[in-house]
Amino acid sequence: MKDVRRPDRDVGTDRLGAVSESVIREMTREAHAHDAINLSQGIPDVDEAPEAIKQAAKDAIDAESQYTITWGLPDLREKVSERYADWKGVEYDPETEVTITTGTSEALVSTMLALAQDGDEVIYFEPVYESYIPASRFAGAEPVPIDMTDDLDLDVEALADAAETASLLVLNTPMNPTGKVFTREELEAIEEVVFEHDLLVLTDEIYEHIAYSDDYVSPVSVGELADRTVVCTGMSKTFSVTGWRVGFCLAPEYLSRELRKVHDYTTICAPTPFQRAGVEALSLPDSYYEDLADSYERRRDVLCEGLADAGLDPVVPDGAYYVMARYPTAESDVEFSYRLVREAGVAVVPGSSFYTDPDRDADWVRFTFSRDESTIREAVDRIDEHRWW
Ligand code: GLN
């Protein structure tokens, strides 16, 4: 019988044809369904957000609950400009070069829609955080992955080849899901390709304060890369406020002007009380950032040691809060992940969801350690107890 509530034609655009739902969030739903420990989605476990910034958000609700101007609260843009000048050595004019977005995901999509168009090629390295793929497709652009699975090293030749016909490069460092940190030498090689082939760059630097390697350097601190780059970052991971949705977009005026057009008409502004709390957050002392990285480093070690003891093969990350680990069975990564959540009560993300080709097999899965240490210990105990390998 005809379903009268549905139009008699196909819906959905060609651009969305190849876009599927986020596997990361699907695994969170699986975790809930099995009452499992959720080491899939990167969300802090206990409420780690500093008290002072939560209080600032509560106070701000009484004080100002209307829109801010679309580019963001002036006090926050000033503060962002000041702090990032210290951190990255680049001066961004708060009036024209800093935009506060509704989370870093909006920053990424707004930038992509502003800078890529039908038929453009967008390069990135994979395994990759899944968002860049749909973001490219929303723009009608074609995702062009460069595989780093084997050793996580930069293949400059592959990059230069891809750059012949591409217009945009997405760079994520520290990288989700592998925790790779691009070294200064790698970034210098990238800079050369960017200028030779006239690319623009979008960096996702959301894990900029969660690096365990002295090698960490922001791409915009290298050579003249800042002139070509939109930096997408924000408060979620640094201040453990993933639900507040406050992102920062830093870019030269000629790039900011374009992405601001998309931001303006999609979200108008980021949530006002949380922008106000952002001013407080960016006033925290330097020790806050050191403690943050130290605390994640400890949890990284607990997880990696626990996984190795349980017979898995973790690739120890230099940054961010994820570990990719190989498993010694012949099952697909999807079968392995579903069995793990069912039998051990621990949810992870199948590695294949970090690749562009939906049919690609992967022999690793992603664990997050953005959890309380005791939760991580319980998870590895469960894995060890219920292992079938
Ligand atoms: N960045 C986090 C992750 O990789 C969460 C983002 C998401 O919900 N996809 O797990």
PDB file of N, CA and C in Angstrom, residues 122-182:
ATOM      1  N   VAL A 122      40.093  17.004  -2.055  1.00  0.00           N
ATOM      2  CA  VAL A 122      40.509  17.322  -0.681  1.00  0.00           C
ATOM      3  C   VAL A 122      41.371  16.161  -0.176  1.00  0.00           C
ATOM      4  N   ILE A 123      42.621  16.481   0.141  1.00  0.00           N
ATOM      5  CA  ILE A 123      43.565  15.441   0.579  1.00  0.00           C
ATOM      6  C   ILE A 123      43.578  15.344   2.100  1.00  0.00           C
ATOM      7  N   TYR A 124      43.706  14.135   2.614  1.00  0.00           N
ATOM      8  CA  TYR A 124      43.949  13.937   4.050  1.00  0.00           C
ATOM      9  C   TYR A 124      44.648  12.595   4.221  1.00  0.00           C
ATOM     10  N   PHE A 125      45.178  12.392   5.422  1.00  0.00           N
ATOM     11  CA  PHE A 125      45.897  11.144   5.709  1.00  0.00           C
ATOM     12  C   PHE A 125      44.981  10.212   6.471  1.00  0.00           C
ATOM     13  N   GLU A 126      45.012   8.916   6.118  1.00  0.00           N
ATOM     14  CA  GLU A 126      44.189   7.977   6.856  1.00  0.00           C
ATOM     15  C   GLU A 126      45.011   6.813   7.383  1.00  0.00           C
ATOM     16  N   PRO A 127      44.578   6.171   8.513  1.00  0.00           N
ATOM     17  CA  PRO A 127      43.271   6.314   9.129  1.00  0.00           C
ATOM     18  C   PRO A 127      43.018   7.748   9.612  1.00  0.00           C
ATOM     19  N   VAL A 128      41.742   8.147   9.477  1.00  0.00           N
ATOM     20  CA  VAL A 128      41.372   9.554   9.617  1.00  0.00           C
ATOM     21  C   VAL A 128      40.132   9.683  10.497  1.00  0.00           C
ATOM     22  N   TYR A 129      40.035  10.781  11.178  1.00  0.00           N
ATOM     23  CA  TYR A 129      38.810  11.072  11.923  1.00  0.00           C
ATOM     24  C   TYR A 129      37.671  11.191  10.909  1.00  0.00           C
ATOM     25  N   GLU A 130      36.602  10.458  11.119  1.00  0.00           N
ATOM     26  CA  GLU A 130      35.585  10.260  10.079  1.00  0.00           C
ATOM     27  C   GLU A 130      34.950  11.547   9.533  1.00  0.00           C
ATOM     28  N   SER A 131      34.916  12.626  10.293  1.00  0.00           N
ATOM     29  CA  SER A 131      34.196  13.844   9.897  1.00  0.00           C
ATOM     30  C   SER A 131      34.636  14.503   8.587  1.00  0.00           C
ATOM     31  N   TYR A 132      35.931  14.397   8.272  1.00  0.00           N
ATOM     32  CA  TYR A 132      36.403  15.143   7.088  1.00  0.00           C
ATOM     33  C   TYR A 132      35.806  14.580   5.808  1.00  0.00           C
ATOM     34  N   ILE A 133      35.441  13.310   5.849  1.00  0.00           N
ATOM     35  CA  ILE A 133      34.919  12.690   4.630  1.00  0.00           C
ATOM     36  C   ILE A 133      33.527  13.253   4.302  1.00  0.00           C
ATOM     37  N   PRO A 134      32.550  13.156   5.225  1.00  0.00           N
ATOM     38  CA  PRO A 134      31.270  13.804   4.916  1.00  0.00           C
ATOM     39  C   PRO A 134      31.397  15.308   4.696  1.00  0.00           C
ATOM     40  N   ALA A 135      32.290  15.965   5.432  1.00  0.00           N
ATOM     41  CA  ALA A 135      32.422  17.423   5.245  1.00  0.00           C
ATOM     42  C   ALA A 135      32.823  17.731   3.801  1.00  0.00           C
ATOM     43  N   SER A 136      33.762  16.944   3.246  1.00  0.00           N
ATOM     44  CA  SER A 136      34.154  17.164   1.843  1.00  0.00           C
ATOM     45  C   SER A 136      32.956  16.925   0.929  1.00  0.00           C
ATOM     46  N   ARG A 137      32.210  15.863   1.247  1.00  0.00           N
ATOM     47  CA  ARG A 137      31.079  15.524   0.359  1.00  0.00           C
ATOM     48  C   ARG A 137      29.971  16.567   0.448  1.00  0.00           C
ATOM     49  N   PHE A 138      29.753  17.144   1.626  1.00  0.00           N
ATOM     50  CA  PHE A 138      28.747  18.221   1.717  1.00  0.00           C
ATOM     51  C   PHE A 138      29.086  19.331   0.720  1.00  0.00           C
ATOM     52  N   ALA A 139      30.392  19.553   0.540  1.00  0.00           N
ATOM     53  CA  ALA A 139      30.823  20.641  -0.352  1.00  0.00           C
ATOM     54  C   ALA A 139      30.802  20.197  -1.819  1.00  0.00           C
ATOM     55  N   GLY A 140      30.485  18.924  -2.063  1.00  0.00           N
ATOM     56  CA  GLY A 140      30.529  18.401  -3.436  1.00  0.00           C
ATOM     57  C   GLY A 140      31.941  18.058  -3.853  1.00  0.00           C
ATOM     58  N   ALA A 141      32.884  18.104  -2.907  1.00  0.00           N
ATOM     59  CA  ALA A 141      34.288  17.840  -3.238  1.00  0.00           C
ATOM     60  C   ALA A 141      34.578  16.352  -3.123  1.00  0.00           C
ATOM     61  N   GLU A 142      35.743  15.977  -3.666  1.00  0.00           N
ATOM     62  CA  GLU A 142      36.080  14.559  -3.655  1.00  0.00           C
ATOM     63  C   GLU A 142      37.174  14.277  -2.621  1.00  0.00           C
ATOM     64  N   PRO A 143      36.907  13.379  -1.672  1.00  0.00           N
ATOM     65  CA  PRO A 143      37.922  13.042  -0.679  1.00  0.00           C
ATOM     66  C   PRO A 143      39.049  12.225  -1.309  1.00  0.00           C
ATOM     67  N   VAL A 144      40.289  12.611  -1.022  1.00  0.00           N
ATOM     68  CA  VAL A 144      41.454  11.902  -1.563  1.00  0.00           C
ATOM     69  C   VAL A 144      42.358  11.473  -0.396  1.00  0.00           C
ATOM     70  N   PRO A 145      42.201  10.227   0.070  1.00  0.00           N
ATOM     71  CA  PRO A 145      43.002   9.782   1.210  1.00  0.00           C
ATOM     72  C   PRO A 145      44.410   9.363   0.814  1.00  0.00           C
ATOM     73  N   ILE A 146      45.343   9.592   1.713  1.00  0.00           N
ATOM     74  CA  ILE A 146      46.699   9.028   1.572  1.00  0.00           C
ATOM     75  C   ILE A 146      46.900   8.110   2.767  1.00  0.00           C
ATOM     76  N   ASP A 147      47.183   6.853   2.462  1.00  0.00           N
ATOM     77  CA  ASP A 147      47.213   5.842   3.522  1.00  0.00           C
ATOM     78  C   ASP A 147      48.521   5.886   4.314  1.00  0.00           C
ATOM     79  N   MET A 148      48.419   5.939   5.649  1.00  0.00           N
ATOM     80  CA  MET A 148      49.640   5.883   6.486  1.00  0.00           C
ATOM     81  C   MET A 148      49.594   4.686   7.420  1.00  0.00           C
ATOM     82  N   THR A 149      48.721   3.716   7.122  1.00  0.00           N
ATOM     83  CA  THR A 149      48.489   2.624   8.054  1.00  0.00           C
ATOM     84  C   THR A 149      49.764   1.916   8.513  1.00  0.00           C
ATOM     85  N   ASP A 150      50.682   1.657   7.580  1.00  0.00           N
ATOM     86  CA  ASP A 150      51.797   0.772   7.908  1.00  0.00           C
ATOM     87  C   ASP A 150      52.708   1.294   9.002  1.00  0.00           C
ATOM     88  N   ASP A 151      53.186   2.536   8.837  1.00  0.00           N
ATOM     89  CA  ASP A 151      54.167   3.026   9.811  1.00  0.00           C
ATOM     90  C   ASP A 151      53.849   4.419  10.332  1.00  0.00           C
ATOM     91  N   LEU A 152      52.740   4.977   9.919  1.00  0.00           N
ATOM     92  CA  LEU A 152      52.319   6.328  10.293  1.00  0.00           C
ATOM     93  C   LEU A 152      53.340   7.394   9.872  1.00  0.00           C
ATOM     94  N   ASP A 153      54.134   7.102   8.857  1.00  0.00           N
ATOM     95  CA  ASP A 153      55.081   8.103   8.373  1.00  0.00           C
ATOM     96  C   ASP A 153      54.488   8.855   7.190  1.00  0.00           C
ATOM     97  N   LEU A 154      54.938  10.104   7.046  1.00  0.00           N
ATOM     98  CA  LEU A 154      54.488  10.907   5.916  1.00  0.00           C
ATOM     99  C   LEU A 154      55.152  10.418   4.626  1.00  0.00           C
ATOM    100  N   ASP A 155      54.335  10.148   3.609  1.00  0.00           N
ATOM    101  CA  ASP A 155      54.867   9.794   2.290  1.00  0.00           C
ATOM    102  C   ASP A 155      54.798  11.069   1.441  1.00  0.00           C
ATOM    103  N   VAL A 156      55.920  11.788   1.380  1.00  0.00           N
ATOM    104  CA  VAL A 156      55.916  13.101   0.719  1.00  0.00           C
ATOM    105  C   VAL A 156      55.607  12.967  -0.771  1.00  0.00           C
ATOM    106  N   GLU A 157      56.111  11.878  -1.365  1.00  0.00           N
ATOM    107  CA  GLU A 157      55.858  11.712  -2.799  1.00  0.00           C
ATOM    108  C   GLU A 157      54.378  11.506  -3.089  1.00  0.00           C
ATOM    109  N   ALA A 158      53.744  10.689  -2.252  1.00  0.00           N
ATOM    110  CA  ALA A 158      52.300  10.465  -2.453  1.00  0.00           C
ATOM    111  C   ALA A 158      51.541  11.778  -2.271  1.00  0.00           C
ATOM    112  N   LEU A 159      51.996  12.578  -1.309  1.00  0.00           N
ATOM    113  CA  LEU A 159      51.338  13.871  -1.089  1.00  0.00           C
ATOM    114  C   LEU A 159      51.532  14.780  -2.307  1.00  0.00           C
ATOM    115  N   ALA A 160      52.761  14.840  -2.804  1.00  0.00           N
ATOM    116  CA  ALA A 160      53.044  15.719  -3.956  1.00  0.00           C
ATOM    117  C   ALA A 160      52.231  15.278  -5.176  1.00  0.00           C
ATOM    118  N   ASP A 161      52.107  13.946  -5.365  1.00  0.00           N
ATOM    119  CA  ASP A 161      51.302  13.449  -6.494  1.00  0.00           C
ATOM    120  C   ASP A 161      49.849  13.881  -6.363  1.00  0.00           C
ATOM    121  N   ALA A 162      49.307  13.675  -5.167  1.00  0.00           N
ATOM    122  CA  ALA A 162      47.902  14.024  -4.957  1.00  0.00           C
ATOM    123  C   ALA A 162      47.697  15.531  -5.093  1.00  0.00           C
ATOM    124  N   ALA A 163      48.708  16.299  -4.702  1.00  0.00           N
ATOM    125  CA  ALA A 163      48.584  17.759  -4.718  1.00  0.00           C
ATOM    126  C   ALA A 163      48.520  18.334  -6.126  1.00  0.00           C
ATOM    127  N   GLU A 164      48.961  17.547  -7.120  1.00  0.00           N
ATOM    128  CA  GLU A 164      48.920  18.016  -8.515  1.00  0.00           C
ATOM    129  C   GLU A 164      47.530  18.521  -8.894  1.00  0.00           C
ATOM    130  N   THR A 165      46.513  17.793  -8.418  1.00  0.00           N
ATOM    131  CA  THR A 165      45.157  18.145  -8.857  1.00  0.00           C
ATOM    132  C   THR A 165      44.258  18.587  -7.705  1.00  0.00           C
ATOM    133  N   ALA A 166      44.779  18.632  -6.486  1.00  0.00           N
ATOM    134  CA  ALA A 166      43.910  18.948  -5.339  1.00  0.00           C
ATOM    135  C   ALA A 166      43.936  20.435  -5.012  1.00  0.00           C
ATOM    136  N   SER A 167      42.962  20.865  -4.207  1.00  0.00           N
ATOM    137  CA  SER A 167      42.968  22.278  -3.829  1.00  0.00           C
ATOM    138  C   SER A 167      43.084  22.479  -2.317  1.00  0.00           C
ATOM    139  N   LEU A 168      42.802  21.434  -1.535  1.00  0.00           N
ATOM    140  CA  LEU A 168      42.785  21.610  -0.082  1.00  0.00           C
ATOM    141  C   LEU A 168      43.426  20.405   0.592  1.00  0.00           C
ATOM    142  N   LEU A 169      44.174  20.681   1.664  1.00  0.00           N
ATOM    143  CA  LEU A 169      44.770  19.609   2.463  1.00  0.00           C
ATOM    144  C   LEU A 169      44.232  19.730   3.881  1.00  0.00           C
ATOM    145  N   VAL A 170      43.774  18.602   4.432  1.00  0.00           N
ATOM    146  CA  VAL A 170      43.328  18.583   5.830  1.00  0.00           C
ATOM    147  C   VAL A 170      44.410  17.897   6.650  1.00  0.00           C
ATOM    148  N   LEU A 171      44.794  18.572   7.715  1.00  0.00           N
ATOM    149  CA  LEU A 171      45.874  18.056   8.546  1.00  0.00           C
ATOM    150  C   LEU A 171      45.394  18.046   9.988  1.00  0.00           C
ATOM    151  N   ASN A 172      45.507  16.878  10.629  1.00  0.00           N
ATOM    152  CA  ASN A 172      45.034  16.746  12.009  1.00  0.00           C
ATOM    153  C   ASN A 172      46.229  16.307  12.846  1.00  0.00           C
ATOM    154  N   THR A 173      46.642  17.159  13.787  1.00  0.00           N
ATOM    155  CA  THR A 173      47.772  16.805  14.632  1.00  0.00           C
ATOM    156  C   THR A 173      47.619  17.446  15.999  1.00  0.00           C
ATOM    157  N   PRO A 174      47.807  16.696  17.118  1.00  0.00           N
ATOM    158  CA  PRO A 174      47.851  15.247  17.201  1.00  0.00           C
ATOM    159  C   PRO A 174      46.623  14.630  16.542  1.00  0.00           C
ATOM    160  N   MET A 175      46.837  13.433  16.018  1.00  0.00           N
ATOM    161  CA  MET A 175      45.864  12.848  15.105  1.00  0.00           C
ATOM    162  C   MET A 175      44.928  11.848  15.794  1.00  0.00           C
ATOM    163  N   ASN A 176      43.696  11.951  15.446  1.00  0.00           N
ATOM    164  CA  ASN A 176      42.672  10.974  15.815  1.00  0.00           C
ATOM    165  C   ASN A 176      42.488  10.103  14.572  1.00  0.00           C
ATOM    166  N   PRO A 177      42.572   8.781  14.616  1.00  0.00           N
ATOM    167  CA  PRO A 177      42.565   7.908  15.784  1.00  0.00           C
ATOM    168  C   PRO A 177      43.937   7.387  16.228  1.00  0.00           C
ATOM    169  N   THR A 178      45.036   7.681  15.489  1.00  0.00           N
ATOM    170  CA  THR A 178      46.294   6.970  15.780  1.00  0.00           C
ATOM    171  C   THR A 178      47.158   7.652  16.826  1.00  0.00           C
ATOM    172  N   GLY A 179      46.893   8.926  17.132  1.00  0.00           N
ATOM    173  CA  GLY A 179      47.743   9.658  18.060  1.00  0.00           C
ATOM    174  C   GLY A 179      49.046  10.104  17.444  1.00  0.00           C
ATOM    175  N   LYS A 180      49.127  10.014  16.112  1.00  0.00           N
ATOM    176  CA  LYS A 180      50.345  10.493  15.449  1.00  0.00           C
ATOM    177  C   LYS A 180      50.500  11.996  15.650  1.00  0.00           C
ATOM    178  N   VAL A 181      51.744  12.417  15.865  1.00  0.00           N
ATOM    179  CA  VAL A 181      52.078  13.832  15.927  1.00  0.00           C
ATOM    180  C   VAL A 181      53.024  14.113  14.762  1.00  0.00           C
ATOM    181  N   PHE A 182      52.646  15.016  13.877  1.00  0.00           N
ATOM    182  CA  PHE A 182      53.534  15.352  12.751  1.00  0.00           C
ATOM    183  C   PHE A 182      54.748  16.109  13.279  1.00  0.00           C
TER     184      PHE A 182
END
